[in-house]
Amino acid sequence: MAKVFLVEDDERLSQLTAEFLRNQQLDVVQFADGTDLLQQVRKQQPDIILLDVMLPGEDGFMLCRSLRQSFNGPILFLTARDTNYDQVLGLELGADDYVIKPVEPRVLLARIHALLRRVKPTGIPQPASKLKFGSLRIDSASRQVMLGEEPIQLTSHEFDLLWMLAENASQLVDREQIYRDLIGREYDGLDRSADVRISRLRKKLRDNQQNPQRIKTIWGKGFFFVADAWD
């Protein structure tokens, strides 16, 4: 049973959401704010965190930044903050998804399951797969990335995106494929989720943000992983 941490200060909404998820065989732990969230994350190791933005004390954005220092599992923002700026900021801080309230319970459940599928084993034995490009090494079995001797900490979405790009090294990976296979929705021509995650990957992999040499953007089409740019 997957453990869900639900951080929501609206008591009624928190209870309704928790009851629905528990009826779907999820183990839900509720928090009204972030007072002891970081400590409990270290103790209980949740499978996913649902995080409101507007919280008393430290807001959800600040909590997400703090969580990403030690928690690499999925973080889903569940919030009424619906501006493009807020959505981009949430993703830039390390969230894996951003869902705007009110949301149909079944839609929320589907988004949670989509995130959990990416980090949970399927039960079907998979051969260990490793990719190496110069100083970059990617291990899909352990989900570890090394750049030279430095381990690179990636979120689940960031790892999956890097693996997709690296598996298709020196080939164009189009936006539609990324949204369909990794983000779990169709690309609407406006959504910047993929661009935000590409930007975070470039930063962590020490690519040039203004003039990328390792992960290039092909405007209007998609992204291109340069196989010989990792020496």
PDB file of N, CA and C in Angstrom, residues 133-219:
ATOM      1  N   PHE A 133      28.003   8.055 -21.730  1.00  0.00           N
ATOM      2  CA  PHE A 133      28.399   9.030 -22.734  1.00  0.00           C
ATOM      3  C   PHE A 133      29.530   9.857 -22.133  1.00  0.00           C
ATOM      4  N   GLY A 134      30.766   9.517 -22.464  1.00  0.00           N
ATOM      5  CA  GLY A 134      31.887  10.231 -21.880  1.00  0.00           C
ATOM      6  C   GLY A 134      31.845  10.150 -20.372  1.00  0.00           C
ATOM      7  N   SER A 135      31.760  11.302 -19.702  1.00  0.00           N
ATOM      8  CA  SER A 135      31.774  11.336 -18.238  1.00  0.00           C
ATOM      9  C   SER A 135      30.402  11.078 -17.619  1.00  0.00           C
ATOM     10  N   LEU A 136      29.366  10.952 -18.445  1.00  0.00           N
ATOM     11  CA  LEU A 136      28.011  10.753 -17.939  1.00  0.00           C
ATOM     12  C   LEU A 136      27.652   9.271 -17.938  1.00  0.00           C
ATOM     13  N   ARG A 137      27.206   8.772 -16.759  1.00  0.00           N
ATOM     14  CA  ARG A 137      26.774   7.386 -16.648  1.00  0.00           C
ATOM     15  C   ARG A 137      25.371   7.362 -16.042  1.00  0.00           C
ATOM     16  N   ILE A 138      24.483   6.596 -16.671  1.00  0.00           N
ATOM     17  CA  ILE A 138      23.088   6.514 -16.231  1.00  0.00           C
ATOM     18  C   ILE A 138      22.729   5.050 -16.029  1.00  0.00           C
ATOM     19  N   ASP A 139      22.231   4.709 -14.848  1.00  0.00           N
ATOM     20  CA  ASP A 139      21.862   3.339 -14.514  1.00  0.00           C
ATOM     21  C   ASP A 139      20.364   3.306 -14.240  1.00  0.00           C
ATOM     22  N   SER A 140      19.611   2.643 -15.124  1.00  0.00           N
ATOM     23  CA  SER A 140      18.151   2.634 -14.964  1.00  0.00           C
ATOM     24  C   SER A 140      17.698   1.692 -13.859  1.00  0.00           C
ATOM     25  N   ALA A 141      18.507   0.687 -13.518  1.00  0.00           N
ATOM     26  CA  ALA A 141      18.122  -0.248 -12.467  1.00  0.00           C
ATOM     27  C   ALA A 141      18.152   0.435 -11.097  1.00  0.00           C
ATOM     28  N   SER A 142      19.231   1.152 -10.828  1.00  0.00           N
ATOM     29  CA  SER A 142      19.362   1.849  -9.541  1.00  0.00           C
ATOM     30  C   SER A 142      18.854   3.289  -9.613  1.00  0.00           C
ATOM     31  N   ARG A 143      18.536   3.743 -10.842  1.00  0.00           N
ATOM     32  CA  ARG A 143      18.097   5.111 -11.089  1.00  0.00           C
ATOM     33  C   ARG A 143      19.127   6.111 -10.563  1.00  0.00           C
ATOM     34  N   GLN A 144      20.398   5.798 -10.827  1.00  0.00           N
ATOM     35  CA  GLN A 144      21.485   6.673 -10.408  1.00  0.00           C
ATOM     36  C   GLN A 144      22.148   7.300 -11.632  1.00  0.00           C
ATOM     37  N   VAL A 145      22.602   8.534 -11.451  1.00  0.00           N
ATOM     38  CA  VAL A 145      23.304   9.266 -12.506  1.00  0.00           C
ATOM     39  C   VAL A 145      24.617   9.776 -11.939  1.00  0.00           C
ATOM     40  N   MET A 146      25.686   9.558 -12.679  1.00  0.00           N
ATOM     41  CA  MET A 146      27.003  10.058 -12.277  1.00  0.00           C
ATOM     42  C   MET A 146      27.536  10.943 -13.395  1.00  0.00           C
ATOM     43  N   LEU A 147      28.084  12.093 -13.026  1.00  0.00           N
ATOM     44  CA  LEU A 147      28.783  12.958 -13.966  1.00  0.00           C
ATOM     45  C   LEU A 147      30.215  13.060 -13.482  1.00  0.00           C
ATOM     46  N   GLY A 148      31.117  12.337 -14.149  1.00  0.00           N
ATOM     47  CA  GLY A 148      32.457  12.172 -13.611  1.00  0.00           C
ATOM     48  C   GLY A 148      32.357  11.358 -12.334  1.00  0.00           C
ATOM     49  N   GLU A 149      32.888  11.869 -11.241  1.00  0.00           N
ATOM     50  CA  GLU A 149      32.800  11.199  -9.948  1.00  0.00           C
ATOM     51  C   GLU A 149      31.684  11.755  -9.072  1.00  0.00           C
ATOM     52  N   GLU A 150      30.886  12.644  -9.637  1.00  0.00           N
ATOM     53  CA  GLU A 150      29.841  13.321  -8.856  1.00  0.00           C
ATOM     54  C   GLU A 150      28.472  12.674  -9.077  1.00  0.00           C
ATOM     55  N   PRO A 151      27.824  12.206  -8.008  1.00  0.00           N
ATOM     56  CA  PRO A 151      26.446  11.713  -8.161  1.00  0.00           C
ATOM     57  C   PRO A 151      25.498  12.897  -8.375  1.00  0.00           C
ATOM     58  N   ILE A 152      24.593  12.748  -9.326  1.00  0.00           N
ATOM     59  CA  ILE A 152      23.633  13.802  -9.652  1.00  0.00           C
ATOM     60  C   ILE A 152      22.269  13.402  -9.106  1.00  0.00           C
ATOM     61  N   GLN A 153      21.718  14.218  -8.220  1.00  0.00           N
ATOM     62  CA  GLN A 153      20.431  13.925  -7.613  1.00  0.00           C
ATOM     63  C   GLN A 153      19.311  14.441  -8.514  1.00  0.00           C
ATOM     64  N   LEU A 154      18.494  13.524  -9.018  1.00  0.00           N
ATOM     65  CA  LEU A 154      17.389  13.884  -9.893  1.00  0.00           C
ATOM     66  C   LEU A 154      16.070  13.440  -9.275  1.00  0.00           C
ATOM     67  N   THR A 155      15.014  14.195  -9.533  1.00  0.00           N
ATOM     68  CA  THR A 155      13.685  13.732  -9.162  1.00  0.00           C
ATOM     69  C   THR A 155      13.279  12.604 -10.106  1.00  0.00           C
ATOM     70  N   SER A 156      12.181  11.928  -9.778  1.00  0.00           N
ATOM     71  CA  SER A 156      11.745  10.812 -10.610  1.00  0.00           C
ATOM     72  C   SER A 156      11.443  11.265 -12.032  1.00  0.00           C
ATOM     73  N   HIS A 157      10.776  12.401 -12.187  1.00  0.00           N
ATOM     74  CA  HIS A 157      10.455  12.911 -13.515  1.00  0.00           C
ATOM     75  C   HIS A 157      11.719  13.309 -14.264  1.00  0.00           C
ATOM     76  N   GLU A 158      12.654  13.944 -13.569  1.00  0.00           N
ATOM     77  CA  GLU A 158      13.901  14.358 -14.222  1.00  0.00           C
ATOM     78  C   GLU A 158      14.685  13.149 -14.706  1.00  0.00           C
ATOM     79  N   PHE A 159      14.734  12.082 -13.880  1.00  0.00           N
ATOM     80  CA  PHE A 159      15.447  10.883 -14.323  1.00  0.00           C
ATOM     81  C   PHE A 159      14.780  10.277 -15.550  1.00  0.00           C
ATOM     82  N   ASP A 160      13.457  10.147 -15.520  1.00  0.00           N
ATOM     83  CA  ASP A 160      12.744   9.540 -16.646  1.00  0.00           C
ATOM     84  C   ASP A 160      12.945  10.345 -17.930  1.00  0.00           C
ATOM     85  N   LEU A 161      12.956  11.656 -17.805  1.00  0.00           N
ATOM     86  CA  LEU A 161      13.167  12.496 -18.977  1.00  0.00           C
ATOM     87  C   LEU A 161      14.589  12.332 -19.507  1.00  0.00           C
ATOM     88  N   LEU A 162      15.572  12.332 -18.609  1.00  0.00           N
ATOM     89  CA  LEU A 162      16.960  12.130 -19.043  1.00  0.00           C
ATOM     90  C   LEU A 162      17.118  10.781 -19.719  1.00  0.00           C
ATOM     91  N   TRP A 163      16.518   9.729 -19.139  1.00  0.00           N
ATOM     92  CA  TRP A 163      16.638   8.390 -19.724  1.00  0.00           C
ATOM     93  C   TRP A 163      16.020   8.361 -21.124  1.00  0.00           C
ATOM     94  N   MET A 164      14.851   8.973 -21.294  1.00  0.00           N
ATOM     95  CA  MET A 164      14.216   9.000 -22.608  1.00  0.00           C
ATOM     96  C   MET A 164      15.112   9.701 -23.634  1.00  0.00           C
ATOM     97  N   LEU A 165      15.685  10.840 -23.239  1.00  0.00           N
ATOM     98  CA  LEU A 165      16.554  11.570 -24.158  1.00  0.00           C
ATOM     99  C   LEU A 165      17.815  10.773 -24.485  1.00  0.00           C
ATOM    100  N   ALA A 166      18.431  10.179 -23.439  1.00  0.00           N
ATOM    101  CA  ALA A 166      19.687   9.459 -23.645  1.00  0.00           C
ATOM    102  C   ALA A 166      19.485   8.176 -24.447  1.00  0.00           C
ATOM    103  N   GLU A 167      18.363   7.496 -24.227  1.00  0.00           N
ATOM    104  CA  GLU A 167      18.050   6.303 -25.005  1.00  0.00           C
ATOM    105  C   GLU A 167      17.917   6.625 -26.490  1.00  0.00           C
ATOM    106  N   ASN A 168      17.530   7.852 -26.767  1.00  0.00           N
ATOM    107  CA  ASN A 168      17.362   8.301 -28.156  1.00  0.00           C
ATOM    108  C   ASN A 168      18.439   9.307 -28.529  1.00  0.00           C
ATOM    109  N   ALA A 169      19.655   9.081 -28.015  1.00  0.00           N
ATOM    110  CA  ALA A 169      20.759  10.011 -28.242  1.00  0.00           C
ATOM    111  C   ALA A 169      20.938  10.277 -29.729  1.00  0.00           C
ATOM    112  N   SER A 170      21.186  11.550 -30.034  1.00  0.00           N
ATOM    113  CA  SER A 170      21.401  12.023 -31.406  1.00  0.00           C
ATOM    114  C   SER A 170      20.163  11.884 -32.287  1.00  0.00           C
ATOM    115  N   GLN A 171      18.999  11.749 -31.645  1.00  0.00           N
ATOM    116  CA  GLN A 171      17.730  11.748 -32.366  1.00  0.00           C
ATOM    117  C   GLN A 171      16.801  12.770 -31.711  1.00  0.00           C
ATOM    118  N   LEU A 172      15.908  13.313 -32.513  1.00  0.00           N
ATOM    119  CA  LEU A 172      14.934  14.252 -31.978  1.00  0.00           C
ATOM    120  C   LEU A 172      13.892  13.504 -31.151  1.00  0.00           C
ATOM    121  N   VAL A 173      13.644  13.973 -29.927  1.00  0.00           N
ATOM    122  CA  VAL A 173      12.533  13.480 -29.112  1.00  0.00           C
ATOM    123  C   VAL A 173      11.488  14.590 -29.106  1.00  0.00           C
ATOM    124  N   ASP A 174      10.330  14.330 -29.699  1.00  0.00           N
ATOM    125  CA  ASP A 174       9.360  15.413 -29.852  1.00  0.00           C
ATOM    126  C   ASP A 174       8.572  15.648 -28.566  1.00  0.00           C
ATOM    127  N   ARG A 175       8.055  16.848 -28.445  1.00  0.00           N
ATOM    128  CA  ARG A 175       7.325  17.256 -27.255  1.00  0.00           C
ATOM    129  C   ARG A 175       6.113  16.358 -26.993  1.00  0.00           C
ATOM    130  N   GLU A 176       5.420  16.009 -28.066  1.00  0.00           N
ATOM    131  CA  GLU A 176       4.215  15.202 -27.904  1.00  0.00           C
ATOM    132  C   GLU A 176       4.528  13.880 -27.211  1.00  0.00           C
ATOM    133  N   GLN A 177       5.656  13.265 -27.562  1.00  0.00           N
ATOM    134  CA  GLN A 177       6.041  12.002 -26.931  1.00  0.00           C
ATOM    135  C   GLN A 177       6.335  12.199 -25.449  1.00  0.00           C
ATOM    136  N   ILE A 178       7.017  13.279 -25.094  1.00  0.00           N
ATOM    137  CA  ILE A 178       7.341  13.556 -23.692  1.00  0.00           C
ATOM    138  C   ILE A 178       6.066  13.744 -22.880  1.00  0.00           C
ATOM    139  N   TYR A 179       5.136  14.545 -23.397  1.00  0.00           N
ATOM    140  CA  TYR A 179       3.894  14.789 -22.659  1.00  0.00           C
ATOM    141  C   TYR A 179       3.058  13.525 -22.551  1.00  0.00           C
ATOM    142  N   ARG A 180       2.997  12.771 -23.631  1.00  0.00           N
ATOM    143  CA  ARG A 180       2.172  11.559 -23.633  1.00  0.00           C
ATOM    144  C   ARG A 180       2.757  10.488 -22.726  1.00  0.00           C
ATOM    145  N   ASP A 181       4.068  10.221 -22.845  1.00  0.00           N
ATOM    146  CA  ASP A 181       4.672   9.081 -22.156  1.00  0.00           C
ATOM    147  C   ASP A 181       5.147   9.402 -20.746  1.00  0.00           C
ATOM    148  N   LEU A 182       5.535  10.644 -20.481  1.00  0.00           N
ATOM    149  CA  LEU A 182       6.107  10.973 -19.175  1.00  0.00           C
ATOM    150  C   LEU A 182       5.197  11.833 -18.311  1.00  0.00           C
ATOM    151  N   ILE A 183       4.542  12.790 -18.918  1.00  0.00           N
ATOM    152  CA  ILE A 183       3.731  13.718 -18.129  1.00  0.00           C
ATOM    153  C   ILE A 183       2.299  13.225 -18.016  1.00  0.00           C
ATOM    154  N   GLY A 184       1.860  12.401 -18.970  1.00  0.00           N
ATOM    155  CA  GLY A 184       0.558  11.754 -18.846  1.00  0.00           C
ATOM    156  C   GLY A 184      -0.602  12.580 -19.362  1.00  0.00           C
ATOM    157  N   ARG A 185      -0.320  13.529 -20.244  1.00  0.00           N
ATOM    158  CA  ARG A 185      -1.407  14.288 -20.876  1.00  0.00           C
ATOM    159  C   ARG A 185      -0.923  14.758 -22.244  1.00  0.00           C
ATOM    160  N   GLU A 186      -1.881  15.154 -23.081  1.00  0.00           N
ATOM    161  CA  GLU A 186      -1.549  15.628 -24.416  1.00  0.00           C
ATOM    162  C   GLU A 186      -0.961  17.038 -24.340  1.00  0.00           C
ATOM    163  N   TYR A 187      -0.035  17.316 -25.233  1.00  0.00           N
ATOM    164  CA  TYR A 187       0.566  18.650 -25.291  1.00  0.00           C
ATOM    165  C   TYR A 187      -0.424  19.616 -25.934  1.00  0.00           C
ATOM    166  N   ASP A 188      -0.703  20.744 -25.247  1.00  0.00           N
ATOM    167  CA  ASP A 188      -1.709  21.688 -25.742  1.00  0.00           C
ATOM    168  C   ASP A 188      -1.114  22.880 -26.464  1.00  0.00           C
ATOM    169  N   GLY A 189       0.199  22.872 -26.658  1.00  0.00           N
ATOM    170  CA  GLY A 189       0.851  23.974 -27.344  1.00  0.00           C
ATOM    171  C   GLY A 189       1.282  25.105 -26.429  1.00  0.00           C
ATOM    172  N   LEU A 190       0.805  25.103 -25.179  1.00  0.00           N
ATOM    173  CA  LEU A 190       1.123  26.177 -24.243  1.00  0.00           C
ATOM    174  C   LEU A 190       1.845  25.685 -22.991  1.00  0.00           C
ATOM    175  N   ASP A 191       1.634  24.452 -22.614  1.00  0.00           N
ATOM    176  CA  ASP A 191       2.186  23.890 -21.386  1.00  0.00           C
ATOM    177  C   ASP A 191       3.713  23.935 -21.417  1.00  0.00           C
ATOM    178  N   ARG A 192       4.315  24.481 -20.356  1.00  0.00           N
ATOM    179  CA  ARG A 192       5.775  24.625 -20.307  1.00  0.00           C
ATOM    180  C   ARG A 192       6.442  23.601 -19.384  1.00  0.00           C
ATOM    181  N   SER A 193       5.701  22.584 -18.956  1.00  0.00           N
ATOM    182  CA  SER A 193       6.251  21.617 -18.005  1.00  0.00           C
ATOM    183  C   SER A 193       7.537  20.987 -18.524  1.00  0.00           C
ATOM    184  N   ALA A 194       7.552  20.558 -19.783  1.00  0.00           N
ATOM    185  CA  ALA A 194       8.743  19.902 -20.334  1.00  0.00           C
ATOM    186  C   ALA A 194       9.918  20.866 -20.378  1.00  0.00           C
ATOM    187  N   ASP A 195       9.676  22.115 -20.754  1.00  0.00           N
ATOM    188  CA  ASP A 195      10.762  23.101 -20.826  1.00  0.00           C
ATOM    189  C   ASP A 195      11.368  23.351 -19.448  1.00  0.00           C
ATOM    190  N   VAL A 196      10.510  23.404 -18.422  1.00  0.00           N
ATOM    191  CA  VAL A 196      11.007  23.612 -17.065  1.00  0.00           C
ATOM    192  C   VAL A 196      11.892  22.448 -16.640  1.00  0.00           C
ATOM    193  N   ARG A 197      11.472  21.227 -16.942  1.00  0.00           N
ATOM    194  CA  ARG A 197      12.259  20.057 -16.543  1.00  0.00           C
ATOM    195  C   ARG A 197      13.561  19.968 -17.332  1.00  0.00           C
ATOM    196  N   ILE A 198      13.524  20.338 -18.602  1.00  0.00           N
ATOM    197  CA  ILE A 198      14.757  20.388 -19.392  1.00  0.00           C
ATOM    198  C   ILE A 198      15.719  21.408 -18.788  1.00  0.00           C
ATOM    199  N   SER A 199      15.198  22.568 -18.384  1.00  0.00           N
ATOM    200  CA  SER A 199      16.041  23.598 -17.780  1.00  0.00           C
ATOM    201  C   SER A 199      16.686  23.098 -16.497  1.00  0.00           C
ATOM    202  N   ARG A 200      15.922  22.379 -15.678  1.00  0.00           N
ATOM    203  CA  ARG A 200      16.470  21.827 -14.433  1.00  0.00           C
ATOM    204  C   ARG A 200      17.537  20.772 -14.726  1.00  0.00           C
ATOM    205  N   LEU A 201      17.307  19.943 -15.741  1.00  0.00           N
ATOM    206  CA  LEU A 201      18.311  18.944 -16.121  1.00  0.00           C
ATOM    207  C   LEU A 201      19.598  19.629 -16.561  1.00  0.00           C
ATOM    208  N   ARG A 202      19.479  20.643 -17.391  1.00  0.00           N
ATOM    209  CA  ARG A 202      20.680  21.345 -17.859  1.00  0.00           C
ATOM    210  C   ARG A 202      21.475  21.903 -16.683  1.00  0.00           C
ATOM    211  N   LYS A 203      20.777  22.499 -15.735  1.00  0.00           N
ATOM    212  CA  LYS A 203      21.459  23.084 -14.581  1.00  0.00           C
ATOM    213  C   LYS A 203      22.195  22.013 -13.789  1.00  0.00           C
ATOM    214  N   LYS A 204      21.531  20.892 -13.522  1.00  0.00           N
ATOM    215  CA  LYS A 204      22.146  19.834 -12.717  1.00  0.00           C
ATOM    216  C   LYS A 204      23.284  19.136 -13.461  1.00  0.00           C
ATOM    217  N   LEU A 205      23.189  19.085 -14.799  1.00  0.00           N
ATOM    218  CA  LEU A 205      24.203  18.391 -15.594  1.00  0.00           C
ATOM    219  C   LEU A 205      25.245  19.364 -16.151  1.00  0.00           C
ATOM    220  N   ARG A 206      25.249  20.576 -15.604  1.00  0.00           N
ATOM    221  CA  ARG A 206      26.254  21.592 -15.925  1.00  0.00           C
ATOM    222  C   ARG A 206      26.312  21.918 -17.418  1.00  0.00           C
ATOM    223  N   ASP A 207      25.137  21.992 -18.021  1.00  0.00           N
ATOM    224  CA  ASP A 207      25.049  22.450 -19.402  1.00  0.00           C
ATOM    225  C   ASP A 207      24.913  23.973 -19.393  1.00  0.00           C
ATOM    226  N   ASN A 208      25.230  24.577 -20.506  1.00  0.00           N
ATOM    227  CA  ASN A 208      25.124  26.029 -20.628  1.00  0.00           C
ATOM    228  C   ASN A 208      23.662  26.398 -20.858  1.00  0.00           C
ATOM    229  N   GLN A 209      23.067  27.134 -19.914  1.00  0.00           N
ATOM    230  CA  GLN A 209      21.643  27.447 -20.015  1.00  0.00           C
ATOM    231  C   GLN A 209      21.337  28.378 -21.184  1.00  0.00           C
ATOM    232  N   GLN A 210      22.224  29.345 -21.457  1.00  0.00           N
ATOM    233  CA  GLN A 210      21.978  30.287 -22.539  1.00  0.00           C
ATOM    234  C   GLN A 210      22.314  29.701 -23.914  1.00  0.00           C
ATOM    235  N   ASN A 211      23.324  28.841 -23.949  1.00  0.00           N
ATOM    236  CA  ASN A 211      23.743  28.231 -25.214  1.00  0.00           C
ATOM    237  C   ASN A 211      23.993  26.739 -24.980  1.00  0.00           C
ATOM    238  N   PRO A 212      22.937  25.941 -24.807  1.00  0.00           N
ATOM    239  CA  PRO A 212      23.092  24.525 -24.440  1.00  0.00           C
ATOM    240  C   PRO A 212      23.895  23.741 -25.471  1.00  0.00           C
ATOM    241  N   GLN A 213      24.795  22.912 -24.966  1.00  0.00           N
ATOM    242  CA  GLN A 213      25.598  22.058 -25.831  1.00  0.00           C
ATOM    243  C   GLN A 213      25.279  20.582 -25.643  1.00  0.00           C
ATOM    244  N   ARG A 214      24.667  20.230 -24.516  1.00  0.00           N
ATOM    245  CA  ARG A 214      24.439  18.821 -24.196  1.00  0.00           C
ATOM    246  C   ARG A 214      22.991  18.394 -24.458  1.00  0.00           C
ATOM    247  N   ILE A 215      22.045  19.225 -24.105  1.00  0.00           N
ATOM    248  CA  ILE A 215      20.634  18.966 -24.389  1.00  0.00           C
ATOM    249  C   ILE A 215      20.102  20.189 -25.123  1.00  0.00           C
ATOM    250  N   LYS A 216      19.874  20.040 -26.414  1.00  0.00           N
ATOM    251  CA  LYS A 216      19.482  21.167 -27.250  1.00  0.00           C
ATOM    252  C   LYS A 216      17.967  21.187 -27.449  1.00  0.00           C
ATOM    253  N   THR A 217      17.427  22.381 -27.546  1.00  0.00           N
ATOM    254  CA  THR A 217      16.020  22.565 -27.886  1.00  0.00           C
ATOM    255  C   THR A 217      15.903  22.795 -29.383  1.00  0.00           C
ATOM    256  N   ILE A 218      15.074  22.007 -30.034  1.00  0.00           N
ATOM    257  CA  ILE A 218      14.765  22.212 -31.444  1.00  0.00           C
ATOM    258  C   ILE A 218      13.415  22.912 -31.467  1.00  0.00           C
ATOM    259  N   TRP A 219      13.420  24.209 -31.678  1.00  0.00           N
ATOM    260  CA  TRP A 219      12.227  25.023 -31.486  1.00  0.00           C
ATOM    261  C   TRP A 219      11.067  24.543 -32.345  1.00  0.00           C
TER     262      TRP A 219
END
